[in-house]
CSV table of N, CA and C in Angstrom, one decimal:
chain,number,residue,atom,x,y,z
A,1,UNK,N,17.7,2.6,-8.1
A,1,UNK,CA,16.6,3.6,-8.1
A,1,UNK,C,15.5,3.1,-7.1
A,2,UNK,N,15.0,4.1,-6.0
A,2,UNK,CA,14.1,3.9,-5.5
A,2,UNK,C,12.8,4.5,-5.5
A,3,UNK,N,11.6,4.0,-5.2
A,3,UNK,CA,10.4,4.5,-5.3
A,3,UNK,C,9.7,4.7,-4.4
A,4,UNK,N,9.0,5.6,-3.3
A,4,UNK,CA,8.8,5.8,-2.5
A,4,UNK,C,6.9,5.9,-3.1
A,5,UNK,N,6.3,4.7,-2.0
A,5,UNK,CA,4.8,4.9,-2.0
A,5,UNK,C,4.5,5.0,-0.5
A,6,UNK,N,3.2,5.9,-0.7
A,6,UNK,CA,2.5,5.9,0.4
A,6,UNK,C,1.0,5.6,0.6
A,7,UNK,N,0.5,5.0,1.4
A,7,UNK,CA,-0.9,4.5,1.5
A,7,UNK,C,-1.5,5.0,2.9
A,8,UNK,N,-2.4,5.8,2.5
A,8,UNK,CA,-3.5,6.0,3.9
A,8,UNK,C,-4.5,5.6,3.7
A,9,UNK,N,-5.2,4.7,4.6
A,9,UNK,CA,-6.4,4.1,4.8
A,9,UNK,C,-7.6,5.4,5.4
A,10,UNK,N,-8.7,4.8,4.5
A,10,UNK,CA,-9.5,6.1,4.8
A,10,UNK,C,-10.4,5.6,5.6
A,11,UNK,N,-10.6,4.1,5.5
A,11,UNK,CA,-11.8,3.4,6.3
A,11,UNK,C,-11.2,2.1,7.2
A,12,UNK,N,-12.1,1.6,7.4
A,12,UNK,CA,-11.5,0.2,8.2
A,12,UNK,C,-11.0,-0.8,6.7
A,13,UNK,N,-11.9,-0.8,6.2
A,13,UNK,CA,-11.6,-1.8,4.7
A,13,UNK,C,-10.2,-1.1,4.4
A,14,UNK,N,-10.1,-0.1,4.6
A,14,UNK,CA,-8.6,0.5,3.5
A,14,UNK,C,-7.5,-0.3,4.5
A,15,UNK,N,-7.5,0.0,6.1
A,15,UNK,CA,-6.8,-0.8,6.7
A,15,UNK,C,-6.2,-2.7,6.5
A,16,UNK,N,-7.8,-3.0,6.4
A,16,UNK,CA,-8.0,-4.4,5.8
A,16,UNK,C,-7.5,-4.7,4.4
A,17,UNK,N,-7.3,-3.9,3.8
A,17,UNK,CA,-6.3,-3.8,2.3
A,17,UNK,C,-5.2,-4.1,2.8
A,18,UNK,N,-4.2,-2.8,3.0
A,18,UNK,CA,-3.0,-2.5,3.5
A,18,UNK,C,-2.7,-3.6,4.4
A,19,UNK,N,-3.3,-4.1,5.2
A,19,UNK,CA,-2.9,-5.8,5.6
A,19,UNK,C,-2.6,-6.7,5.2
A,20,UNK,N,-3.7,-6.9,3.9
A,20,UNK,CA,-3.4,-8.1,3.4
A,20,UNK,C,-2.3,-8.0,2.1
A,21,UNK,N,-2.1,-6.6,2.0
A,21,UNK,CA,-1.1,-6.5,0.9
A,21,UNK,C,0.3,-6.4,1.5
A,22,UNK,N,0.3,-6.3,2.7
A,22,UNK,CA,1.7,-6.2,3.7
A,22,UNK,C,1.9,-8.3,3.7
A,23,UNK,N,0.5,-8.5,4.1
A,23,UNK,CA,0.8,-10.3,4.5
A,23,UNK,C,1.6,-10.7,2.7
A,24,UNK,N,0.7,-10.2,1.5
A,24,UNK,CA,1.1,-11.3,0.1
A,24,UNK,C,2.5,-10.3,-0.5
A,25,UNK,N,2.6,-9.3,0.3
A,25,UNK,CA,4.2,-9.3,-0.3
A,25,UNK,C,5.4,-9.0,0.6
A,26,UNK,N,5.0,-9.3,2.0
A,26,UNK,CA,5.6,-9.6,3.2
A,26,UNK,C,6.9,-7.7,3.2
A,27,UNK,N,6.1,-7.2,2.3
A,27,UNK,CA,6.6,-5.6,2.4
A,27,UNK,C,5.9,-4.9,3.5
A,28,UNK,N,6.6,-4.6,4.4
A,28,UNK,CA,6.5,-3.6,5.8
A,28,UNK,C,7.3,-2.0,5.4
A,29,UNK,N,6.1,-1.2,6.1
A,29,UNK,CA,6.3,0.1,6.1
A,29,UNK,C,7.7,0.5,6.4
A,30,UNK,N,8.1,1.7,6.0
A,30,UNK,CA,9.3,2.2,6.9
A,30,UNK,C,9.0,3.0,8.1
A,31,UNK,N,7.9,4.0,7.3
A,31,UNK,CA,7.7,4.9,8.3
A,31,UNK,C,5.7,5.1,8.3
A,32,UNK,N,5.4,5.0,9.4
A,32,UNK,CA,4.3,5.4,9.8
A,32,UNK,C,4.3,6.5,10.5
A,33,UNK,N,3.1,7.6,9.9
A,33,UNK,CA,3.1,8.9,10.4
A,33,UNK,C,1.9,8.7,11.8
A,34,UNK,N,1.6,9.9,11.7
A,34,UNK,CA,0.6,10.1,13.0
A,34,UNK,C,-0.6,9.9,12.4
A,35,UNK,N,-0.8,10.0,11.3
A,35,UNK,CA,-2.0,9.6,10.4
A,35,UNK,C,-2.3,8.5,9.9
A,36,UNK,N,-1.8,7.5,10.0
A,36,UNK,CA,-1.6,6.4,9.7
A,36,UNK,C,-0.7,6.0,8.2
A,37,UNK,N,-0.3,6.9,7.7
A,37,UNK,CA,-0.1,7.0,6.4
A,37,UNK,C,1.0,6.5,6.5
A,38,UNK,N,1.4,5.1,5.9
A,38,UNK,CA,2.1,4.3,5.9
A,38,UNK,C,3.0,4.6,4.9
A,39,UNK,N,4.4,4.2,4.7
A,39,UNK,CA,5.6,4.6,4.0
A,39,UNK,C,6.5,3.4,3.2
A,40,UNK,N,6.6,3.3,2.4
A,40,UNK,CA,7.4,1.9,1.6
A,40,UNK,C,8.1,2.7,0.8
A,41,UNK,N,9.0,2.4,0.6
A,41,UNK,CA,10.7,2.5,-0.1
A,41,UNK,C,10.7,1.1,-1.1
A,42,UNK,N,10.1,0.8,-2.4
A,42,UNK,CA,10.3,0.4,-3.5
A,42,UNK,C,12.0,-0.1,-4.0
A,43,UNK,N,12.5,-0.9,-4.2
A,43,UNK,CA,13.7,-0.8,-5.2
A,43,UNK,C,13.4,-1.7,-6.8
A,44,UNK,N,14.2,-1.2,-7.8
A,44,UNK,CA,13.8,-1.1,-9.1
A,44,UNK,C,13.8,-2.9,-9.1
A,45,UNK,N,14.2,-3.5,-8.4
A,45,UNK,CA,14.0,-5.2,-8.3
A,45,UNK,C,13.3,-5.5,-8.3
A,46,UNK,N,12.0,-4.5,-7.0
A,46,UNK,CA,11.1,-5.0,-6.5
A,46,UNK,C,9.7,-5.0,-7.7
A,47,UNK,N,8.3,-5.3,-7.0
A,47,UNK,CA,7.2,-5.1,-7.8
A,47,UNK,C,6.8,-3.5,-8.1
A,48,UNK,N,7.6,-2.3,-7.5
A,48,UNK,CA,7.4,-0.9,-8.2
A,48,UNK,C,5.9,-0.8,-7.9
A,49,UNK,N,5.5,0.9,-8.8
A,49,UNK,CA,4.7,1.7,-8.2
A,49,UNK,C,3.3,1.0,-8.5
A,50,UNK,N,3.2,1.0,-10.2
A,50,UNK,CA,2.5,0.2,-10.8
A,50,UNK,C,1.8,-0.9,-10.2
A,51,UNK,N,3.0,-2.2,-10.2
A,51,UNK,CA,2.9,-3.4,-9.4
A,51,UNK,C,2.0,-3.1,-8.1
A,52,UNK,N,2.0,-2.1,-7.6
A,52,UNK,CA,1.7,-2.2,-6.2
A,52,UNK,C,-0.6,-1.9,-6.7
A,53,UNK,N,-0.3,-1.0,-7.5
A,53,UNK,CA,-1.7,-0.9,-8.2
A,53,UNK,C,-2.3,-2.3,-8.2
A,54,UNK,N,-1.8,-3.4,-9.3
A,54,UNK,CA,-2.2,-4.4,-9.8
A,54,UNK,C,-2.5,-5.3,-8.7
A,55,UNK,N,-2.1,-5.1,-7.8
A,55,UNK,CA,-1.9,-5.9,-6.5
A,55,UNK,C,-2.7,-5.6,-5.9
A,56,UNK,N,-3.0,-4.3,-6.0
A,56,UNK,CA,-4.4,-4.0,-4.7
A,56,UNK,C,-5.6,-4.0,-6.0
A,57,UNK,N,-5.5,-4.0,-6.7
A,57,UNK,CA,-6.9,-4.2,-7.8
A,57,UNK,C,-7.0,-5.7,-7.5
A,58,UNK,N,-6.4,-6.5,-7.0
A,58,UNK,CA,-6.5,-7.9,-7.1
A,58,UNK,C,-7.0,-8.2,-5.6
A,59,UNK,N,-6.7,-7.5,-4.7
A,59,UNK,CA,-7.1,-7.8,-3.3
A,59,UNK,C,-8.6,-6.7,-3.4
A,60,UNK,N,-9.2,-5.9,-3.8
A,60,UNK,CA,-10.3,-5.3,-4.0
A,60,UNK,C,-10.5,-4.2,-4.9
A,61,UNK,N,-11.2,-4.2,-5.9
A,61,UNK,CA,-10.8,-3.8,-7.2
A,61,UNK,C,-11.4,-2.3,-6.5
A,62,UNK,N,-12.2,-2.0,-5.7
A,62,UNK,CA,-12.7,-0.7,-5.2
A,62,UNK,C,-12.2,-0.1,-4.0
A,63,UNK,N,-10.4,-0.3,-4.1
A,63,UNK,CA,-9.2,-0.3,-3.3
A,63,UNK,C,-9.5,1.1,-3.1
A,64,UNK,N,-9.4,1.9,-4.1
A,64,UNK,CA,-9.2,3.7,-4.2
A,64,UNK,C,-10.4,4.3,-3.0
A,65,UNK,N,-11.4,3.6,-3.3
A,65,UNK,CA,-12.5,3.8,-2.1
A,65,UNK,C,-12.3,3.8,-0.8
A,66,UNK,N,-11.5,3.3,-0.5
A,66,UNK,CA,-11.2,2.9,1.0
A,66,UNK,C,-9.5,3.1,1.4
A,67,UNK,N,-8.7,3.9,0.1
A,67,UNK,CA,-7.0,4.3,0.6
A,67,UNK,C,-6.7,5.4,-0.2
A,68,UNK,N,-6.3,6.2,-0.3
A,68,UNK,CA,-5.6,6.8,-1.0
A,68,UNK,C,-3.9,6.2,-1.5
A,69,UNK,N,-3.3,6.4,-2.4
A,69,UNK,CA,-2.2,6.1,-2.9
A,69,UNK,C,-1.1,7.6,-2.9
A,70,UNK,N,-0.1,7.8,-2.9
A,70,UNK,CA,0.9,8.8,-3.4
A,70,UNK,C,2.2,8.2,-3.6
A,71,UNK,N,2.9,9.0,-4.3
A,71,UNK,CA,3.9,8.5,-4.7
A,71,UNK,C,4.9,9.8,-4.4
C-alpha cells in the first residue's frame, strides 16, 4: 500500500521545514510541480501519513503556518 503526500511551502520557513524534514528522513520528492508542491510516495514500511505530522510538529510545532499538507 502506498500513500501519496504532498507539501507546499507557503513561506520561506515552510521551505526551511521541507528541508530539514527531507535531510532527518533522507525522503526526496518524486515529483515537484510548478508550484513548488512537492510529491512523496509513502510505502506501508515507511513512517506514513501520520508519521510525517509528528515529524514536522517536532521540527516546528507552527509547521501548518508556513506549509500546507494533502494527502
Amino acid at each position: 500500500m502506498t500513500a501519496v503526500v504532498q507539501l507546499t511551502a507557503l513561506d520561506d520557513r515552510g521551505r526551511e521545514i521541507i528541508a530539514e524534514l527531507e535531510e532527518r528522513t533522507q525522503e526526496r520528492p518524486r515529483e515537484i510541480s510548478e508550484d513548488g508542491t512537492r510529491e512523496y510516495y509513502l510505502s506501508a514500511h515507511q513512517v506514513g501519513v501520520d508519521g510525517f505530522d509528528s515529524m514536522l510538529d517536532r521540527i516546528d510545532s507552527d509547521w501548518r503556518d508556513h506549509l500546507t499538507r494533502t494527502t
